[in-house]
Short mmCIF file of C-alpha atoms and ligand atoms in Angstrom, two decimals:
data_model
loop_
_atom_site.label_atom_id
_atom_site.label_comp_id
_atom_site.label_asym_id
_atom_site.label_seq_id
_atom_site.Cartn_x
_atom_site.Cartn_y
_atom_site.Cartn_z
CA MET A 1 9.59 -17.82 12.23
CA LYS A 2 9.13 -21.10 14.06
CA ASP A 3 7.16 -20.49 17.23
CA THR A 4 3.90 -19.02 18.44
CA ILE A 5 3.99 -16.48 21.26
CA ARG A 6 4.81 -18.08 24.60
CA ILE A 7 3.30 -16.23 27.57
CA THR A 8 4.62 -16.08 31.13
CA LYS A 9 2.44 -13.93 33.37
CA THR A 10 3.75 -11.84 36.25
CA GLN A 11 3.29 -13.25 39.76
CA LYS A 12 2.52 -9.82 41.18
CA SER A 13 0.90 -6.97 39.25
CA ARG A 14 2.14 -3.43 40.02
CA LEU A 15 -1.09 -1.86 38.80
CA SER A 16 -2.38 -0.90 42.26
CA GLU A 17 0.67 1.42 42.66
CA VAL A 18 -0.43 3.63 39.71
CA ASP A 19 -2.34 6.89 40.17
CA PHE A 20 -4.20 7.29 36.86
CA ASP A 21 -5.02 10.93 37.70
CA ASN A 22 -1.37 11.84 37.86
CA ILE A 23 0.77 9.93 35.33
CA PRO A 24 4.17 11.39 34.43
CA PHE A 25 4.88 10.76 30.69
CA GLY A 26 7.29 7.90 30.08
CA ARG A 27 8.04 6.86 33.64
CA VAL A 28 5.43 4.22 34.41
CA PHE A 29 5.67 0.76 32.81
CA SER A 30 3.04 -1.98 32.61
CA ASP A 31 3.38 -5.55 33.91
CA HIS A 32 4.53 -7.36 30.74
CA MET A 33 6.70 -6.97 27.65
CA PHE A 34 7.08 -8.82 24.36
CA VAL A 35 10.55 -10.06 23.31
CA ALA A 36 11.85 -11.86 20.21
CA ASP A 37 15.42 -12.58 19.07
CA TYR A 38 16.84 -12.72 15.56
CA LYS A 39 19.58 -15.26 14.94
CA ASP A 40 20.59 -17.71 12.22
CA GLY A 41 18.62 -15.59 9.74
CA GLU A 42 15.21 -15.75 11.46
CA TRP A 43 13.14 -14.35 14.33
CA GLN A 44 12.97 -16.86 17.18
CA ASP A 45 11.26 -17.50 20.50
CA PRO A 46 8.61 -14.76 20.51
CA ARG A 47 7.49 -14.42 24.12
CA ILE A 48 5.60 -12.26 26.56
CA VAL A 49 7.33 -12.10 29.93
CA PRO A 50 7.05 -10.00 33.10
CA PHE A 51 8.43 -6.48 32.44
CA GLY A 52 11.95 -6.17 33.80
CA HIS A 53 15.66 -5.70 33.21
CA PHE A 54 17.59 -7.93 30.87
CA GLU A 55 21.30 -8.51 30.39
CA ILE A 56 23.20 -7.05 27.48
CA HIS A 57 26.82 -7.71 26.46
CA PRO A 58 29.11 -4.65 26.83
CA ALA A 59 30.09 -5.04 23.15
CA ALA A 60 26.47 -5.24 21.86
CA MET A 61 26.74 -3.36 18.57
CA ALA A 62 23.73 -1.07 19.09
CA LEU A 63 25.54 0.49 22.04
CA HIS A 64 28.43 1.76 19.95
CA TYR A 65 27.24 1.94 16.35
CA GLY A 66 23.65 2.98 16.97
CA GLN A 67 21.91 0.35 14.83
CA ALA A 68 18.61 0.89 16.67
CA ILE A 69 15.07 1.81 15.58
CA PHE A 70 11.73 2.29 17.29
CA GLU A 71 8.04 3.10 16.96
CA GLY A 72 5.65 5.05 19.16
CA MET A 73 1.97 4.14 19.25
CA LYS A 74 -0.97 4.13 21.62
CA ALA A 75 -3.84 1.94 22.84
CA SER A 76 -6.86 3.57 24.43
CA LYS A 77 -10.29 2.58 25.73
CA SER A 78 -13.56 3.60 24.13
CA ASN A 79 -16.33 4.94 26.34
CA ASP A 80 -17.78 1.43 26.63
CA GLY A 81 -14.42 0.13 27.90
CA THR A 82 -13.24 -1.61 24.69
CA PRO A 83 -9.43 -1.48 24.40
CA LEU A 84 -8.37 -0.42 20.89
CA PHE A 85 -5.58 0.70 18.58
CA LEU A 86 -5.57 3.42 15.92
CA ARG A 87 -4.04 2.33 12.59
CA PRO A 88 -1.68 -0.28 14.10
CA GLU A 89 -0.73 -1.72 10.68
CA MET A 90 0.86 1.64 9.75
CA HIS A 91 3.34 1.19 12.60
CA ALA A 92 4.01 -2.43 11.60
CA LYS A 93 4.94 -1.17 8.13
CA ARG A 94 6.91 1.89 9.24
CA ILE A 95 9.20 -0.05 11.59
CA ASN A 96 10.23 -2.15 8.61
CA GLN A 97 10.91 0.94 6.50
CA SER A 98 13.21 2.09 9.31
CA ALA A 99 14.75 -1.40 9.51
CA ARG A 100 15.61 -1.41 5.80
CA ARG A 101 17.34 1.99 6.03
CA MET A 102 19.42 0.73 8.95
CA CYS A 103 20.30 -2.58 7.29
CA MET A 104 18.29 -4.55 9.85
CA PRO A 105 15.94 -7.50 9.20
CA ASP A 106 12.21 -6.91 8.72
CA PHE A 107 10.03 -7.88 11.65
CA PRO A 108 7.04 -9.90 10.30
CA GLU A 109 4.00 -7.58 10.22
CA GLY A 110 1.64 -10.37 11.28
CA LEU A 111 3.74 -11.17 14.34
CA PHE A 112 4.05 -7.45 15.20
CA LEU A 113 0.24 -7.14 15.23
CA GLU A 114 -0.31 -10.42 17.08
CA ALA A 115 2.23 -9.40 19.73
CA LEU A 116 0.46 -6.05 20.17
CA HIS A 117 -2.94 -7.66 20.60
CA GLU A 118 -1.66 -10.25 23.08
CA LEU A 119 0.45 -7.81 25.10
CA VAL A 120 -2.13 -5.04 25.32
CA GLY A 121 -4.89 -7.60 25.90
CA LEU A 122 -2.95 -8.97 28.87
CA ASP A 123 -2.25 -5.49 30.29
CA ARG A 124 -5.61 -3.96 29.28
CA ASP A 125 -6.25 -2.75 32.84
CA TRP A 126 -3.20 -0.49 32.46
CA ILE A 127 -4.99 1.62 29.80
CA PRO A 128 -5.99 4.85 31.55
CA PRO A 129 -9.72 5.51 31.20
CA LYS A 130 -9.62 9.32 30.76
CA GLU A 131 -9.98 10.77 27.22
CA GLY A 132 -6.60 12.19 26.18
CA SER A 133 -4.71 9.61 28.28
CA ALA A 134 -3.55 6.35 26.72
CA LEU A 135 -1.33 3.33 27.01
CA TYR A 136 1.84 4.35 25.18
CA ILE A 137 3.43 1.47 23.26
CA ARG A 138 7.12 1.36 22.44
CA PRO A 139 8.22 -1.29 19.91
CA TYR A 140 11.97 -1.21 19.22
CA MET A 141 14.78 -3.26 17.70
CA PHE A 142 18.53 -3.14 18.31
CA ALA A 143 21.70 -4.81 17.06
CA ASN A 144 22.84 -7.43 19.54
CA ASP A 145 26.09 -8.90 18.11
CA GLU A 146 29.01 -8.85 20.51
CA PHE A 147 31.55 -7.33 18.16
CA ILE A 148 33.92 -4.48 17.51
CA GLY A 149 33.95 -3.36 13.89
CA VAL A 150 31.47 -1.58 11.64
CA LYS A 151 29.24 -4.08 9.85
CA PRO A 152 25.57 -5.04 10.07
CA SER A 153 24.88 -7.17 13.14
CA GLN A 154 23.80 -10.79 12.60
CA THR A 155 21.64 -10.86 15.75
CA TYR A 156 18.92 -8.47 16.91
CA ARG A 157 16.47 -8.15 19.77
CA PHE A 158 12.93 -6.85 19.24
CA ILE A 159 10.93 -5.64 22.25
CA ILE A 160 7.54 -4.08 22.86
CA PHE A 161 6.82 -2.53 26.24
CA THR A 162 3.97 -0.26 27.28
CA GLY A 163 3.08 2.28 29.94
CA PRO A 164 0.14 4.53 30.80
CA VAL A 165 0.60 8.21 29.86
CA GLY A 166 -1.19 11.52 30.18
CA PRO A 167 -0.71 14.41 27.69
CA TYR A 168 2.86 14.82 26.33
CA TYR A 169 2.53 18.61 26.12
CA PRO A 170 0.04 19.85 28.70
CA LYS A 171 0.32 23.41 27.27
CA PRO A 172 1.16 25.10 23.92
CA VAL A 173 4.86 25.06 22.97
CA SER A 174 7.24 27.82 21.91
CA LEU A 175 9.63 27.13 19.01
CA ILE A 176 12.86 28.53 17.64
CA ALA A 177 14.01 27.82 14.08
CA ASP A 178 17.56 26.45 14.21
CA THR A 179 19.95 28.12 11.78
CA HIS A 180 23.04 26.14 12.83
CA TYR A 181 22.11 22.50 13.53
CA VAL A 182 19.89 20.12 11.55
CA ARG A 183 17.86 17.08 12.66
CA ALA A 184 18.84 15.00 9.63
CA ALA A 185 20.15 15.49 6.11
CA VAL A 186 17.46 16.14 3.51
CA LYS A 187 19.04 13.96 0.85
CA GLY A 188 20.46 10.50 1.52
CA GLY A 189 20.28 10.67 5.31
CA THR A 190 18.14 8.90 7.90
CA GLY A 191 15.48 11.60 8.44
CA ALA A 192 12.60 9.53 7.04
CA ALA A 193 13.39 6.61 9.37
CA LYS A 194 12.60 6.40 13.07
CA VAL A 195 16.16 5.72 14.15
CA ALA A 196 17.58 6.31 17.61
CA GLY A 197 20.42 8.48 16.26
CA ASN A 198 18.06 11.13 14.87
CA TYR A 199 16.78 11.73 18.39
CA ALA A 200 20.30 11.76 19.86
CA ALA A 201 21.32 14.39 17.29
CA SER A 202 18.41 16.59 18.34
CA LEU A 203 19.42 16.81 22.00
CA LEU A 204 22.11 19.50 21.89
CA PRO A 205 20.07 21.89 19.68
CA ALA A 206 17.03 21.29 21.93
CA LYS A 207 19.12 22.08 25.02
CA LEU A 208 20.40 25.29 23.43
CA ALA A 209 16.81 26.24 22.48
CA ASN A 210 15.72 25.64 26.09
CA GLU A 211 18.53 27.90 27.32
CA LYS A 212 17.14 30.66 25.09
CA GLY A 213 13.69 30.14 26.64
CA TYR A 214 12.07 28.00 23.90
CA ASP A 215 10.49 24.57 24.37
CA GLN A 216 11.46 22.98 21.05
CA VAL A 217 13.48 23.44 17.88
CA MET A 218 11.90 23.96 14.48
CA TRP A 219 14.17 22.16 12.00
CA LEU A 220 15.14 23.71 8.66
CA ASP A 221 16.61 21.87 5.67
CA SER A 222 20.24 20.79 5.79
CA ILE A 223 21.25 22.48 2.50
CA GLU A 224 19.93 26.04 2.54
CA PHE A 225 18.45 26.37 6.07
CA LYS A 226 15.39 27.72 4.36
CA TYR A 227 12.76 24.96 3.97
CA ILE A 228 10.87 23.92 7.12
CA GLN A 229 11.14 20.21 7.99
CA GLU A 230 9.66 19.25 11.36
CA VAL A 231 9.43 20.49 14.91
CA GLY A 232 11.01 18.79 17.94
CA THR A 233 9.71 15.24 17.61
CA MET A 234 6.62 16.06 15.53
CA ASN A 235 5.50 16.98 12.02
CA ILE A 236 4.43 20.59 11.58
CA PHE A 237 1.38 22.32 10.08
CA PHE A 238 0.69 26.00 9.33
CA VAL A 239 -2.67 27.65 8.72
CA ILE A 240 -2.10 30.58 6.38
CA ASP A 241 -5.06 32.65 5.28
CA GLY A 242 -7.47 29.72 5.78
CA LYS A 243 -5.30 27.17 3.92
CA VAL A 244 -3.46 24.36 5.73
CA VAL A 245 0.16 23.82 4.64
CA THR A 246 2.58 21.10 5.75
CA PRO A 247 6.06 20.34 4.39
CA ALA A 248 5.99 17.61 1.72
CA LEU A 249 7.83 14.39 2.61
CA ASN A 250 11.26 14.75 1.05
CA GLY A 251 13.32 11.91 2.48
CA GLY A 252 14.45 14.05 5.40
CA ILE A 253 11.09 14.23 7.20
CA LEU A 254 9.52 11.43 9.25
CA PRO A 255 6.33 10.18 7.52
CA GLY A 256 4.20 10.72 10.62
CA ILE A 257 1.11 8.57 11.07
CA THR A 258 -0.76 11.34 12.91
CA ARG A 259 0.31 13.64 10.04
CA ASP A 260 -1.26 11.21 7.58
CA THR A 261 -4.43 10.97 9.69
CA ALA A 262 -4.67 14.79 9.74
CA LEU A 263 -4.22 14.91 5.95
CA HIS A 264 -7.27 12.63 5.59
CA ILE A 265 -9.43 14.41 8.18
CA LEU A 266 -8.91 18.03 7.09
CA PRO A 267 -10.31 17.87 3.51
CA GLU A 268 -13.31 15.94 4.85
CA HIS A 269 -14.08 19.01 6.95
CA GLY A 270 -13.76 21.41 4.06
CA TYR A 271 -10.15 22.53 4.53
CA GLU A 272 -7.86 23.05 1.58
CA VAL A 273 -4.57 21.28 2.40
CA GLU A 274 -1.23 21.63 0.64
CA GLU A 275 1.72 19.27 1.09
CA ARG A 276 4.61 21.19 -0.44
CA PRO A 277 7.96 22.79 0.34
CA ILE A 278 7.43 25.77 2.64
CA THR A 279 10.12 28.29 3.49
CA ILE A 280 10.61 30.11 6.76
CA ASP A 281 10.45 33.38 4.76
CA GLU A 282 6.93 32.53 3.59
CA VAL A 283 5.86 31.96 7.20
CA VAL A 284 7.41 35.27 8.32
CA GLU A 285 5.70 37.12 5.45
CA ALA A 286 2.34 35.53 6.32
CA TYR A 287 2.84 36.59 9.94
CA GLN A 288 3.72 40.14 8.95
CA ALA A 289 0.64 40.29 6.69
CA GLY A 290 -1.57 39.08 9.59
CA GLN A 291 -2.31 35.80 7.77
CA LEU A 292 -0.55 33.26 10.02
CA GLN A 293 -3.52 31.86 11.91
CA GLU A 294 -2.18 28.67 13.48
CA VAL A 295 0.95 26.60 13.84
CA PHE A 296 0.78 23.13 15.39
CA GLY A 297 2.74 19.89 15.57
CA THR A 298 1.37 16.37 15.17
CA GLY A 299 2.78 13.14 16.58
CA THR A 300 1.72 9.99 18.37
CA ALA A 301 2.83 11.17 21.79
CA ALA A 302 1.51 14.73 21.44
CA VAL A 303 -1.43 14.04 19.07
CA VAL A 304 -1.65 17.82 18.39
CA ALA A 305 0.63 20.36 20.09
CA HIS A 306 -0.32 23.98 19.52
CA VAL A 307 2.50 26.50 19.04
CA SER A 308 2.25 29.71 21.06
CA LYS A 309 5.36 31.46 19.69
CA LEU A 310 7.80 30.94 16.83
CA ALA A 311 11.19 32.66 16.59
CA TYR A 312 13.50 32.95 13.57
CA LYS A 313 16.71 34.97 13.91
CA ASP A 314 15.56 38.21 15.59
CA ILE A 315 11.90 37.88 14.56
CA VAL A 316 9.52 36.60 17.24
CA MET A 317 6.06 35.62 16.02
CA ASP A 318 3.38 35.52 18.71
CA LEU A 319 0.51 33.37 17.51
CA PRO A 320 -3.22 33.89 18.05
CA PRO A 321 -4.82 32.69 21.32
CA MET A 322 -6.04 29.12 21.89
CA GLU A 323 -9.72 29.97 21.31
CA GLU A 324 -8.86 30.70 17.66
CA ARG A 325 -7.08 27.38 16.99
CA GLN A 326 -9.87 25.68 15.07
CA VAL A 327 -7.81 23.50 12.73
CA GLY A 328 -5.46 21.90 15.27
CA GLN A 329 -8.37 21.48 17.66
CA LEU A 330 -10.46 19.78 14.97
CA ILE A 331 -7.78 17.13 14.39
CA LYS A 332 -7.40 16.48 18.11
CA THR A 333 -11.17 16.28 18.67
CA GLN A 334 -11.58 13.88 15.75
CA ILE A 335 -8.76 11.57 16.89
CA ASP A 336 -9.83 11.59 20.56
CA GLY A 337 -13.47 11.17 19.46
CA MET A 338 -12.74 8.11 17.28
CA ARG A 339 -10.76 6.61 20.13
CA SER A 340 -13.57 7.13 22.63
CA GLY A 341 -16.29 6.02 20.20
CA ARG A 342 -18.01 9.46 20.25
CA ILE A 343 -17.10 10.01 16.58
CA GLU A 344 -17.77 7.41 13.91
CA ASP A 345 -14.65 5.72 12.46
CA LYS A 346 -15.46 6.05 8.76
CA HIS A 347 -11.99 4.92 7.66
CA GLY A 348 -11.72 1.60 9.47
CA TRP A 349 -8.78 2.98 11.49
CA ILE A 350 -9.91 1.70 14.87
CA GLU A 351 -8.99 -1.88 15.71
CA PRO A 352 -10.36 -3.42 18.93
CA VAL A 353 -7.84 -5.50 20.89
CA LYS A 354 -8.31 -9.20 20.19
CA ALA A 355 -6.19 -11.18 22.63
CA ALA A 356 -6.34 -14.97 22.67
CA VAL A 357 -5.08 -15.16 26.24
CA LYS A 358 -7.19 -13.43 28.89
CA ALA A 359 -5.65 -11.12 31.48
C1 LIG B 1 6.03 9.74 19.46
O1 LIG B 1 5.46 10.78 19.11
O2 LIG B 1 5.39 8.76 19.83
C2 LIG B 1 7.50 9.63 19.47
O3 LIG B 1 8.01 8.59 19.23
C3 LIG B 1 8.27 10.79 19.94
C4 LIG B 1 8.80 10.65 21.32
C5 LIG B 1 9.45 11.93 21.66
C6 LIG B 1 7.79 10.37 22.39
#
């Protein structure tokens, strides 16, 4: 890595066009983006430039062979207006775990963090002030060789762009367990990496679930269709007879950072938590015995998404009303509270934005 980050500011901010009270998720983009290119065996020319289109060769390898990875993270503002990140170093590490699985070069963790601080510092006024809203951050990397033939690319582009967002799921979601398609193979596949192809593979099953009247798919294991993996684009938690259970990471499940945060928070509030294999039959039995108290998903975009209904074959499980969702609500309140500064950050998870260049 030769250079420091070069910054070119936009001539005309688009910020005044944004209505912070009405932000559609994923459709509004901030003024700047970070870009770096990998060639000759190293990352080169890290730069922040005005957000905009760029050219790509029709034979760029990511477009046909799918060598592409990404992260999802957020910046928010505390009640006193300080822009901050939650556990940014976890994302710097996870993108490299994804890179290794996809035979891509590591992106230096120090540069990842510096780029975040500079970019979000420059576009700090794009962070929506309301609790529960945030500046969504999308780091990603793709294979950029102009080539036909299956081999690892020699050139890559790394980008970080951001955009203000409101809640990903404004209301509880309904789920159907898929007994035909899987998100990723449990053994030897790409399920533990945040790779573009995993999301592409989820689209048809999600469309079929929507046609049956459900919001999202609950994924089962690829061998026996018995062990619960994840839900939609989130990790999943069950509250059964007062105990919190989430599927253990098995190589097929994304190691979610919000999942990890929840696993720290819950025992501190007196909850017994189990990370272990959990079958759909166990969930059905708990429901039939009146012991299934909560089901919720965790993820960066959603934070916590409560589940209103869960279907498996011809069994439809209606879950208790929102007022009774103490566990999911606790996680959300703690995360939102640390971000706003209302709740003390005992873990050192909150990192204020330190940008060298002022907006
Ligand atoms: C996230 O939770 O941030 C993700 O990357 C999932 C995506 C569907 C928004």
